[in-house]
Each structure stands twice: as C-alpha cells, then as structure tokens.
C-alpha cells in the first residue's frame, strides 16, 4: 500500500501543536504495518538543512506552478524520518515558506497552500509514484482531493488514487475570498450556486476537503459525533451529516519513546509508576527554576496550551477569583492571543509565588511541566483529540478536563469508592464547573493513597499508535477497494 501523507507540520521539523506530533509519528507506524510512505511538508525557513541532512532531489528538479498570475517554482528536498524508511519530501519555495510563522494572516495565505498542494501533486508526477491513497490533513491540504478530481484528472498516474481527509480541528477552515478560485485555477462551477467549495460567500478549503475526499476522519470518536451538531460543526455540520457514512473517528496515539518519564531525556529526573521520587524532584526543580517555593503539600497545576478560545481560557479567566482561593501553585506554558498572554503575565506579577508562566513555545519546558506538575488542566470548549492530557497520564500528572471530544474518550472521572478513573472531568462549559473540578482534584491530592491510585491508573494506560495505525490502514484498504469497484 503506497501512501502519500500530506501535512503542514511534523516533528521534529516544524511544530505549532498536536498536528506535528501526529504527522511526525503515525507514518512510522503505518510503515511497520507494511505501507510505503512518502510524507510531504513545506520547507520552512526554520528547518535546519544540515542538522536533518536534507538533500536536493534532482529527479524532480524545478517544478513550475502557475499561481495568481505568476509562475513560481518549487523544488523538493528529502530525508528520512528517524528510525524509519519513511521518506520526507520538503516542498521548497522561499517566496512562500520563508516567513516568520508557518501560518500567517498575509494577503497571499491562500496562495501558499494552493502552491503547496499543487507542489505535492506535481512532485508525485515527477517521482512517477502513484499513491494508493493521499492522506490529507486539515484545511491547508483540502484542495488536493478536488485537484485530483478535476485539474489533474487527465493524469493516468492518479487513476487508482483515493483520498482520505483528516480533520484535526474544524475550527480552522481556511476561508478566503472568491479570488482564490482563480489563483487555484478552480472552475467557478464549484463555487456557484452554493457549490461544494462555497461557504457563506467565501471559498473554504476545509469544505473542499470534506466534499471531495473519498473518506473523512477526525481524531476521536466523540469529536466525530460532535461535529455533526450545530454546537461543534462550525457551520459544516450539514455537509458532514450528509457524508456521515464516510466519516470515522480514530483517536491519536502517543509516541512513548518521546513521552515517557522513564526514558525522557528532556527532564532532569526519570521516574516510573513504581517509584515516583523522581517526579517530586522534577517538581522541586521546576519550582526552583521559576523562583517559587516548593511545598509537597501544595499541588502544582500545569497548563500547556495554545492560548486561544478553543482551549477554555475564557472560563479560566472568568473563574480566577475563585481559583485564586484554592491552595495551589500554577505553571503555564503557551502563547497566542494577546489578552491571554497579558492575563498570565499579570498573574505572575501579582502572585509571584502562586503563578509562573513562560509565554512562548518551548519544547523542553513542555516535558518538564508534564513531569513536574501534579495536576494538568485542559478545560477546552472543544477538543478534537488533545495530546497533552494523554501525555499527562503517562507522567502521573492527573488531568482535569472538560468532558468533550478526545478528552471525553481518554479521561475517566475518578470514583472514590470504586478506585476507578484516571482524572477529573466536568461537563458544563462554565467557570463554576471548572472551579468545582479543580477543587475536587486538589482535595483528592491531599489523600495520598487515593492520589497514588489515580496516578497509577493513568500511568499504566497505553495509548500507543499501534491500534490507531491499524484503523487507518483498514480505511486505506476500504478506499482502495471502493476505487477498484468503481
Ligand atoms: P493542539 O494541537 O490543539 O494545540 P494538542 O494537545 O493536540 O493540542 O497538542 C499540543 C502539542 O503542542 C503538545 O505536544 C504540546 O506539548 C505542544 N505545545 C503546545 N503549546 C506549547 C508551547 N507553548 N511550548 C511547547 N510545546 C507546546
Ligand atoms: C488539533 C486539535 C487537537 C488534536 C491535534 C492533533 O490541533 O486541536 O485536539 O490533538 O489537532 O490531531
């Protein structure tokens, strides 16, 4: 089975969130199941050619892509994903990808990913490599299924190629003005009237992905159901409902060679479920690092998050008055909207022994927070999957989450008498519900026996990629068998 896996970030090359964790790891597991994989990502400015031993592919050479009235050229650089034979193809075009951020609000944001998507298809042509499935991820790749059905339908290379489109987050849809149609050379018939790429008079790349792909997946079972509703579908619920028989939820896995306190080389003290001493030392180290007092009886609550509405920071802000009354310390790692960055900066200034924050992206610190915190808070308004709560389980850092999406599928509420559960969850999207869940966690923290049991329940769980990769493989096979019948 030949799979082209197309994504706009992948660890260890480029990461803004969980998408990168998925794209840099899942292909390896698919390869172990016998797939031949080529991964495609843009060659961003920050990707270090020397460190990753990138080499130029002469077979592909220079590809010209007509876009927005200009002829732009793409080149392909390659290397292998570590510990695997997965070939990574970096689509290079400094004009589009040498920017301060991977995603921008620049006027040509549409062009950047039209270019990338066409670049992938044209690179496949030059490589003369016909994938059985092109696995597209999120709106940035949402035009590929349409391009294959229309702009490139002449090419027999793709005669047997199916497409699978994974929605990692329906909240980001890639909506652009109608002028993007011409840039992409997409026929107007797809726009008018109420066409498959039109969304309230905008051109939606996400909608195109959902409409034209053969199979659609999202990253947890619960989110797959939620996005069919008005509350969670972000306007695409009706289309998703029409396609519900082709829509599947597959939970993301975890790469335990990276996220495991027993072997994690980014934390100062390793530890395991049988000996949690190292965890305590990490907590002390972390608190010292931020100049805070260490007291084993005061729980440390961690947050690692993109600071955006999705992550429930509005109900956090709303309930601050009550949260401050709880005997706990807080460590926050993240960046995003100004209002949240400012809020956390202020909290650190006003309560220096209660709040520590690092505003920015820091991979090493994310491991240390997982290892050093006692509790991990993720009060998301919606959460397609969420990886941090799953990492937290392995690190014995008890998650407090809102019962939604992937959080609902991974975190089971602690039950006092039965001794079951691996965290604390709440239903209502409200400050009150959030505070009450945090209080429950903090009270239980004082009961050392119960706490150890919750930690152990979580640490013993296994969310490795193996079974999820098998589910993807089944869907690839389904897509191929349908194609053969048609
Ligand atoms: P999302 O993809 O919606 O941001 P996930 O929980 O799926 O949420 O994944 C977030 C990933 O990004 C995790 O690996 C987390 O550790 C990482 N991350 C988020 N913010 C930061 C940050 N400021 N610094 C380092 N890592 C971060
Ligand atoms: C998105 C979602 C997150 C998910 C990640 C990887 O960023 O917000 O919930 O874990 O994609 O699929």
Coordinates of C-alpha atoms and ligand atoms in Angstrom, one line a residue:
X1 CA 0.0 0.0 0.0
X2 CA 1.5 3.3 -1.1
X3 CA 0.5 6.3 1.0
X4 CA 1.4 10.0 0.4
X5 CA 0.9 11.7 3.8
X6 CA 0.5 15.4 3.3
X7 CA 0.6 17.8 6.2
X8 CA 1.9 21.3 7.0
X9 CA 3.9 20.4 10.2
X10 CA 5.6 17.3 11.5
X11 CA 8.0 16.7 14.4
X12 CA 10.9 17.2 14.6
X13 CA 11.0 19.6 11.7
X14 CA 8.1 22.1 12.4
X15 CA 5.6 22.2 15.2
X16 CA 2.9 24.5 16.4
X17 CA 0.7 21.9 18.0
X18 CA -0.5 18.3 18.1
X19 CA -0.8 18.0 14.3
X20 CA 3.0 17.9 14.2
X21 CA 3.1 15.1 16.8
X22 CA 0.8 13.1 14.7
X23 CA 2.4 13.7 11.3
X24 CA 5.9 13.0 12.5
X25 CA 5.0 9.7 14.1
X26 CA 1.9 8.0 12.5
X27 CA 3.7 7.4 9.2
X28 CA 6.4 5.3 11.0
X29 CA 3.7 3.1 12.5
X30 CA 2.0 2.7 9.1
X31 CA 5.3 1.7 7.6
X32 CA 5.6 -1.0 10.3
X33 CA 2.3 -2.3 9.1
X34 CA 3.7 -2.7 5.6
X35 CA 2.8 0.6 4.0
X36 CA 5.3 2.5 1.8
X37 CA 5.1 6.1 2.9
X38 CA 6.1 9.5 1.5
X39 CA 5.5 12.3 3.8
X40 CA 5.2 15.9 2.3
X41 CA 5.6 19.1 4.3
X42 CA 6.6 22.6 3.3
X43 CA 10.3 23.5 3.6
X44 CA 10.0 26.3 6.1
X45 CA 12.8 28.7 6.8
X46 CA 13.4 27.4 10.3
X47 CA 14.1 23.8 9.1
X48 CA 17.8 23.2 9.5
X49 CA 19.1 21.5 6.3
X50 CA 22.4 20.4 7.8
X51 CA 21.0 19.1 11.1
X52 CA 18.5 16.9 9.3
X53 CA 20.8 16.1 6.4
X54 CA 18.4 17.3 3.7
X55 CA 19.4 16.7 0.1
X56 CA 18.1 18.1 -3.1
X57 CA 16.2 15.8 -5.4
X58 CA 17.5 16.2 -9.0
X59 CA 14.9 13.7 -10.4
X60 CA 12.2 16.2 -9.5
X61 CA 14.2 19.3 -10.4
X62 CA 12.4 22.6 -10.9
X63 CA 8.6 22.5 -10.9
X64 CA 6.8 25.5 -12.3
X65 CA 3.4 26.2 -10.8
X66 CA 1.2 28.9 -12.2
X67 CA -0.5 30.8 -9.4
X68 CA -2.1 34.2 -9.1
X69 CA -0.8 35.3 -12.5
X70 CA 2.8 34.3 -11.6
X71 CA 4.9 31.3 -12.5
X72 CA 6.5 30.2 -9.2
X73 CA 9.0 27.4 -8.9
X74 CA 9.1 24.6 -6.4
X75 CA 12.0 22.2 -5.5
X76 CA 12.0 19.1 -3.5
X77 CA 14.4 18.3 -0.7
X78 CA 14.4 14.9 1.0
X79 CA 15.5 13.0 4.1
X80 CA 14.3 10.0 6.1
X81 CA 12.2 10.1 9.3
X82 CA 14.4 9.0 12.1
X83 CA 14.3 5.2 12.8
X84 CA 12.4 4.5 9.7
X85 CA 12.3 4.4 5.9
X86 CA 9.6 7.0 5.7
X87 CA 10.8 9.4 3.0
X88 CA 10.1 13.1 3.8
X89 CA 9.7 15.4 0.9
X90 CA 10.0 19.1 1.7
X91 CA 8.4 21.4 -0.9
X92 CA 10.7 24.3 -1.2
X93 CA 9.7 27.8 -2.3
X94 CA 11.3 30.6 -0.3
X95 CA 8.8 33.1 -1.6
X96 CA 6.0 31.3 0.2
X97 CA 7.7 29.4 3.1
X98 CA 10.4 31.7 4.4
X99 CA 8.2 33.7 6.7
X100 CA 8.3 34.4 10.5
X101 CA 5.5 31.9 11.1
X102 CA 4.2 28.7 9.5
X103 CA 0.7 30.2 9.3
X104 CA 0.1 33.9 8.6
X105 CA -2.5 36.5 8.0
X106 CA -0.7 37.6 4.9
X107 CA -2.7 38.5 1.9
X108 CA -1.3 35.5 0.0
X109 CA -2.1 32.9 2.7
X110 CA -4.4 31.1 0.2
X111 CA -1.7 31.0 -2.4
X112 CA 0.8 29.5 0.0
X113 CA -1.3 26.4 0.5
X114 CA -2.6 26.2 -3.1
X115 CA 1.0 26.2 -4.1
X116 CA 1.9 23.5 -1.5
X117 CA -1.0 21.3 -2.6
X118 CA -0.1 21.6 -6.3
X119 CA 3.5 21.1 -5.4
X120 CA 2.8 17.8 -3.8
X121 CA 0.8 16.5 -6.8
X122 CA 3.4 17.7 -9.3
X123 CA 6.3 16.2 -7.2
X124 CA 4.4 12.9 -7.3
X125 CA 4.2 13.2 -11.1
X126 CA 8.0 13.8 -11.4
X127 CA 8.7 11.0 -9.0
X128 CA 6.4 8.8 -11.1
X129 CA 5.0 7.5 -7.9
X130 CA 1.3 6.6 -7.8
X131 CA 0.0 6.5 -4.3
X132 CA -3.0 4.3 -3.5
X133 CA -4.1 6.9 -1.0
X134 CA -3.2 10.5 -0.5
X135 CA -3.8 11.2 3.2
X136 CA -4.5 14.9 3.6
X137 CA -4.6 16.7 6.9
X138 CA -6.6 19.9 7.7
X139 CA -7.7 22.8 5.5
X140 CA -4.2 23.5 4.2
X141 CA -4.4 20.3 2.1
X142 CA -8.2 20.5 1.5
X143 CA -7.9 21.3 -2.2
X144 CA -5.9 18.2 -3.1
X145 CA -8.9 15.9 -3.4
X146 CA -10.6 18.4 -5.8
X147 CA -7.4 19.0 -7.8
X148 CA -7.2 15.2 -8.4
X149 CA -10.8 15.0 -9.5
X150 CA -10.6 18.0 -11.8
X151 CA -7.3 19.9 -12.6
X152 CA -5.2 16.7 -12.7
X153 CA -7.9 14.2 -13.7
X154 CA -6.2 13.9 -17.1
X155 CA -3.2 12.2 -15.4
X156 CA -3.5 8.4 -15.5
X157 CA -0.9 8.2 -12.7
X158 CA -3.6 9.0 -10.3
X159 CA -6.3 6.8 -11.9
X160 CA -6.3 4.5 -8.9
X161 CA -5.5 7.1 -6.2
X162 CA -8.1 7.7 -3.4
X163 CA -8.1 10.4 -0.9
X164 CA -8.6 10.4 2.9
X165 CA -9.0 13.7 4.6
X166 CA -8.4 14.1 8.4
X167 CA -10.0 16.9 10.2
X168 CA -7.8 17.8 13.2
X169 CA -9.7 20.9 14.0
X170 CA -12.9 22.1 12.3
X171 CA -12.5 25.5 13.9
X172 CA -9.8 26.4 11.4
X173 CA -11.2 26.2 7.9
X174 CA -9.1 28.2 5.6
X175 CA -11.7 30.6 4.3
X176 CA -10.7 33.0 1.6
X177 CA -12.2 35.4 -0.8
X178 CA -13.6 34.1 -4.1
X179 CA -10.5 35.5 -5.8
X180 CA -8.6 32.4 -4.5
X181 CA -10.6 30.3 -7.1
X182 CA -8.7 31.9 -10.0
X183 CA -5.4 31.6 -8.2
X184 CA -6.0 27.9 -7.8
X185 CA -7.5 27.6 -11.3
X186 CA -10.6 26.0 -9.9
X187 CA -13.7 26.2 -12.1
X188 CA -16.4 28.7 -10.9
X189 CA -19.0 25.9 -11.1
X190 CA -17.7 24.6 -7.8
X191 CA -18.5 27.9 -6.2
X192 CA -21.9 28.8 -7.6
X193 CA -24.6 28.4 -6.6
X194 CA -24.0 27.1 -3.1
X195 CA -21.3 25.0 -4.6
X196 CA -19.1 22.5 -2.8
X197 CA -16.3 25.0 -2.0
X198 CA -18.5 27.9 -1.2
X199 CA -19.2 28.8 2.4
X200 CA -21.2 32.0 3.1
X201 CA -19.7 33.6 0.0
X202 CA -16.2 32.6 0.9
X203 CA -14.0 29.9 -0.6
X204 CA -13.5 27.2 2.1
X205 CA -10.5 24.9 1.7
X206 CA -11.8 22.7 4.5
X207 CA -15.2 22.3 2.9
X208 CA -13.5 21.2 -0.3
X209 CA -11.6 18.5 1.6
X210 CA -14.8 17.2 3.2
X211 CA -16.7 17.3 0.0
X212 CA -14.3 15.8 -2.4
X213 CA -12.3 13.3 -0.4
X214 CA -13.3 9.6 -0.5
X215 CA -13.1 9.1 3.2
X216 CA -13.1 11.6 6.1
X217 CA -11.7 11.0 9.5
X218 CA -11.3 13.0 12.6
X219 CA -9.1 12.4 15.7
X220 CA -11.5 10.9 18.2
X221 CA -14.8 9.1 18.2
X222 CA -16.6 11.6 20.3
X223 CA -15.5 14.6 18.2
X224 CA -16.6 12.6 15.1
X225 CA -20.1 12.7 16.6
X226 CA -19.9 16.2 17.9
X227 CA -19.0 17.8 14.6
X228 CA -22.4 16.7 13.2
X229 CA -24.1 19.1 15.6
X230 CA -24.7 22.8 15.4
X231 CA -22.7 23.4 18.5
X232 CA -19.5 21.8 17.2
X233 CA -19.8 21.7 13.5
X234 CA -18.6 25.3 12.9
X235 CA -21.1 25.6 10.0
X236 CA -20.1 22.4 8.3
X237 CA -22.4 20.1 10.2
X238 CA -24.9 19.6 7.4
X239 CA -22.3 18.6 4.9
X240 CA -20.7 16.3 7.4
X241 CA -24.1 14.8 8.2
X242 CA -24.6 14.1 4.5
X243 CA -21.2 12.4 4.5
X244 CA -21.6 10.7 7.9
X245 CA -21.3 7.2 6.4
X246 CA -17.8 8.1 5.2
X247 CA -16.8 9.8 8.5
X248 CA -14.7 7.9 11.1
X249 CA -13.2 8.9 14.4
X250 CA -9.7 7.5 15.1
X251 CA -8.0 8.5 18.3
X252 CA -4.5 9.9 18.1
X253 CA -1.8 7.8 19.7
X254 CA 1.3 8.7 21.6
X255 CA 5.0 8.2 20.8
X256 CA 6.2 6.8 24.1
X257 CA 9.8 6.8 23.0
X258 CA 9.5 10.6 23.3
X259 CA 6.8 11.0 26.0
X260 CA 7.7 8.6 28.8
X261 CA 9.1 9.7 32.2
X262 CA 11.2 6.5 32.4
X263 CA 13.3 7.4 29.5
X264 CA 12.6 11.1 28.7
X265 CA 16.0 12.8 28.2
X266 CA 14.5 16.3 28.4
X267 CA 13.7 16.0 32.1
X268 CA 16.3 16.0 34.9
X269 CA 14.9 13.1 36.9
X270 CA 13.4 10.0 35.3
X271 CA 10.8 8.0 37.2
X272 CA 8.3 5.3 36.9
X273 CA 4.9 4.2 38.3
X274 CA 6.8 2.0 40.9
X275 CA 9.0 4.8 42.1
X276 CA 7.7 8.4 41.9
X277 CA 10.6 10.0 43.8
X278 CA 11.9 11.5 40.5
X279 CA 8.6 13.2 39.9
X280 CA 8.9 15.0 43.2
X281 CA 12.4 16.1 42.3
X282 CA 11.2 17.4 39.0
X283 CA 8.6 19.4 40.7
X284 CA 11.2 21.0 43.0
X285 CA 13.5 21.6 40.1
X286 CA 10.7 23.3 38.1
X287 CA 9.6 25.5 41.0
X288 CA 13.2 26.5 41.8
X289 CA 13.7 27.3 38.2
X290 CA 10.8 29.8 38.3
X291 CA 11.8 31.1 41.8
X292 CA 8.8 29.6 43.6
X293 CA 8.6 27.9 47.0
X294 CA 8.5 24.2 47.0
X295 CA 5.9 22.6 49.3
X296 CA 5.0 19.0 48.7
X297 CA 1.5 19.6 50.2
X298 CA 0.7 22.3 47.7
X299 CA -0.3 20.9 44.3
X300 CA 1.3 22.3 41.2
X301 CA -1.2 22.7 38.4
X302 CA 0.2 22.9 34.9
X303 CA -1.3 24.2 31.6
X304 CA 0.4 23.8 28.3
X305 CA -1.7 25.3 25.6
X306 CA -2.1 27.4 22.6
X307 CA -3.8 30.5 24.2
X308 CA -6.9 30.6 22.1
X309 CA -10.6 30.5 22.8
X310 CA -10.8 26.7 21.9
X311 CA -8.8 25.8 25.0
X312 CA -11.2 27.2 27.6
X313 CA -9.1 30.1 28.8
X314 CA -12.2 32.3 28.9
X315 CA -13.8 30.2 31.6
X316 CA -10.4 30.1 33.3
X317 CA -10.3 33.9 33.3
X318 CA -13.9 34.2 34.4
X319 CA -13.3 32.0 37.4
X320 CA -10.0 33.5 38.6
X321 CA -11.4 35.0 41.7
X322 CA -12.4 31.5 43.0
X323 CA -9.4 29.7 41.6
X324 CA -7.1 32.1 43.5
X325 CA -8.7 31.0 46.7
X326 CA -7.6 27.4 46.1
X327 CA -4.4 26.4 47.8
X328 CA -2.3 25.6 44.7
X329 CA 0.5 26.8 42.6
X330 CA 0.3 27.2 38.8
X331 CA 2.7 26.8 35.9
X332 CA 1.6 28.0 32.5
X333 CA 3.4 27.4 29.2
X334 CA 1.9 28.8 26.0
X335 CA 1.3 31.6 23.6
X336 CA -1.4 33.0 21.5
X337 CA -4.0 35.8 21.8
X338 CA -2.7 39.0 23.5
X339 CA -5.4 39.1 26.1
X340 CA -4.5 35.7 27.5
X341 CA -0.7 36.3 27.3
X342 CA -1.3 39.6 29.2
X343 CA -3.5 37.9 31.8
X344 CA -0.9 35.3 32.6
X345 CA 1.9 37.9 32.7
X346 CA -0.2 39.9 35.2
X347 CA -0.9 36.9 37.4
X348 CA 2.8 36.2 37.6
X349 CA 3.5 39.9 38.6
X350 CA 0.7 39.9 41.2
X351 CA 1.1 36.5 42.6
X352 CA 4.8 35.6 42.1
X353 CA 4.7 32.6 44.4
X354 CA 1.5 31.2 43.0
X355 CA 1.9 31.7 39.3
X356 CA 4.8 31.0 36.9
X357 CA 4.5 31.4 33.2
X358 CA 6.6 31.1 30.1
X359 CA 4.9 32.9 27.2
X360 CA 6.3 31.3 24.0
X361 CA 7.0 27.9 22.6
X362 CA 9.5 25.7 24.5
X363 CA 9.6 22.0 23.8
X364 CA 12.0 21.1 26.6
X365 CA 9.9 23.0 29.1
X366 CA 6.8 21.2 27.9
X367 CA 8.4 17.9 29.0
X368 CA 9.4 19.4 32.4
X369 CA 5.9 20.7 33.1
X370 CA 4.5 17.3 32.3
X371 CA 7.0 15.8 34.7
X372 CA 6.9 18.3 37.5
X373 CA 3.2 19.3 37.8
X374 CA 0.8 17.3 39.9
X375 CA -2.3 18.2 38.0
X376 CA -2.8 19.2 34.4
X377 CA -5.7 21.4 33.4
X378 CA -7.4 21.3 30.0
X379 CA -10.8 23.0 30.2
X380 CA -11.3 23.1 26.4
X381 CA -14.5 24.4 24.9
X382 CA -13.9 21.7 22.3
X383 CA -11.0 19.3 21.8
X384 CA -10.8 17.1 18.7
X385 CA -8.3 14.8 20.4
X386 CA -5.8 16.6 22.6
X387 CA -2.5 15.1 23.3
X388 CA -1.3 16.8 26.5
X389 CA -3.9 15.0 28.7
X390 CA -2.7 11.7 27.3
X391 CA 1.0 12.6 27.9
X392 CA -0.1 13.7 31.4
X393 CA -1.4 10.3 32.1
X394 CA 1.9 8.7 31.5
X395 CA 3.7 11.3 33.6
X396 CA 1.4 10.7 36.6
X397 CA 0.1 14.2 36.2
X398 CA -3.5 13.9 36.9
X399 CA -5.7 15.6 34.2
X400 CA -8.6 17.9 34.9
X401 CA -10.5 18.2 31.7
X402 CA -13.8 19.3 30.2
X403 CA -15.8 16.2 29.0
X404 CA -15.6 16.8 25.3
X405 CA -14.0 15.3 22.2
X406 CA -10.9 13.4 22.7
X407 CA -10.8 14.5 26.4
X408 CA -14.0 12.5 26.9
X409 CA -12.5 9.5 25.2
X410 CA -9.4 9.4 27.3
X411 CA -10.1 10.8 30.7
X412 CA -12.4 8.9 33.1
X413 CA -13.6 10.7 36.2
X414 CA -12.1 9.4 39.5
X415 CA -14.6 7.4 41.5
X416 CA -13.8 7.4 45.2
X417 CA -15.3 4.1 46.3
X418 CA -14.5 2.1 43.3
X419 CA -11.0 3.4 42.9
X420 CA -11.5 3.8 39.2
X421 CA -10.7 6.7 36.9
X422 CA -7.6 8.5 35.8
X423 CA -8.6 12.1 36.2
X424 CA -11.3 14.6 36.8
X425 CA -13.8 15.9 34.3
X426 CA -16.6 18.3 34.1
X427 CA -19.5 18.8 31.7
X428 CA -20.8 22.4 31.7
X429 CA -18.7 24.9 29.9
X430 CA -18.7 27.3 32.8
X431 CA -16.3 28.8 35.3
X432 CA -18.3 27.2 38.1
X433 CA -17.9 23.7 36.8
X434 CA -14.2 24.3 36.2
X435 CA -13.6 25.5 39.7
X436 CA -15.5 22.6 41.2
X437 CA -13.5 20.1 39.2
X438 CA -10.2 21.8 40.2
X439 CA -11.3 21.8 43.9
X440 CA -12.2 18.1 43.7
X441 CA -8.7 17.4 42.3
X442 CA -7.0 19.5 44.9
X443 CA -8.9 17.9 47.8
X444 CA -8.1 14.4 46.5
X445 CA -4.5 15.4 46.1
X446 CA -4.4 15.6 49.9
X447 CA -5.4 12.0 50.2
X448 CA -2.1 10.5 49.3
X449 CA -3.4 6.9 48.9
X450 CA -6.2 7.9 46.5
X451 CA -3.8 10.1 44.6
X452 CA -1.3 7.4 44.1
X453 CA -4.1 5.1 42.8
X454 CA -5.3 7.8 40.3
X455 CA -1.7 8.3 39.1
X456 CA -1.1 4.6 38.7
X457 CA -4.4 4.1 36.8
X458 CA -3.2 6.7 34.3
X459 CA 0.4 5.7 34.1
X460 CA -0.4 2.1 33.3
X461 CA -2.6 3.0 30.4
X462 CA -1.4 2.6 26.9
X463 CA -2.3 4.9 24.1
X464 CA 0.4 3.8 21.7
X465 CA -0.1 4.3 18.0
X466 CA -0.3 0.6 17.0
X467 CA -4.0 0.2 17.1
X468 CA -4.9 3.6 15.6
X469 CA -2.4 3.0 12.8
X470 CA -4.2 -0.3 12.1
X471 CA -7.5 1.6 11.9
X472 CA -6.1 4.0 9.3
X473 CA -4.8 1.0 7.3
X474 CA -8.3 -0.5 7.3
X475 CA -9.7 2.7 5.9
X476 CA -6.9 3.0 3.3
X477 CA -7.9 -0.6 2.2
X478 CA -11.6 0.4 2.2
X479 CA -10.8 3.4 0.0
X480 CA -8.8 1.2 -2.4
X481 CA -11.4 -1.5 -2.7
X482 CA -14.1 1.1 -3.5
X483 CA -11.9 2.6 -6.2
X484 CA -11.3 -0.8 -7.7
X485 CA -15.1 -1.4 -7.9
X486 CA -15.8 2.0 -9.5
Ligands
LIG1 P1 -3.4 21.5 19.9 O1 -2.8 20.7 18.7 O2 -4.8 21.8 19.7 O3 -2.6 22.6 20.2 P2 -2.8 19.1 21.4 O4 -3.0 18.8 22.9 O5 -3.2 18.1 20.5 O6 -3.4 20.5 21.2 O7 -1.2 19.2 21.2 C1 -0.4 20.3 21.6 C2 1.0 19.9 21.4 O8 1.8 21.1 21.3 C3 1.6 19.1 22.6 O9 2.7 18.3 22.1 C4 2.1 20.2 23.5 O10 3.1 19.8 24.3 C5 2.6 21.2 22.4 N1 2.6 22.6 22.9 C6 1.6 23.4 22.9 N2 2.0 24.7 23.3 C7 3.3 24.6 23.5 C8 4.3 25.5 24.0 N3 4.0 26.8 24.2 N4 5.6 25.1 24.1 C9 5.9 23.8 23.8 N5 5.0 22.9 23.4 C10 3.7 23.2 23.2
LIG2 C1 -5.6 19.8 16.6 C2 -6.6 19.7 17.8 C3 -6.1 18.7 18.8 C4 -5.5 17.4 18.2 C5 -4.4 17.8 17.2 C6 -3.8 16.6 16.6 O1 -4.6 20.8 16.8 O2 -6.9 20.9 18.3 O3 -7.1 18.4 19.7 O4 -4.9 16.6 19.3 O5 -5.0 18.6 16.2 O6 -4.8 15.8 15.9

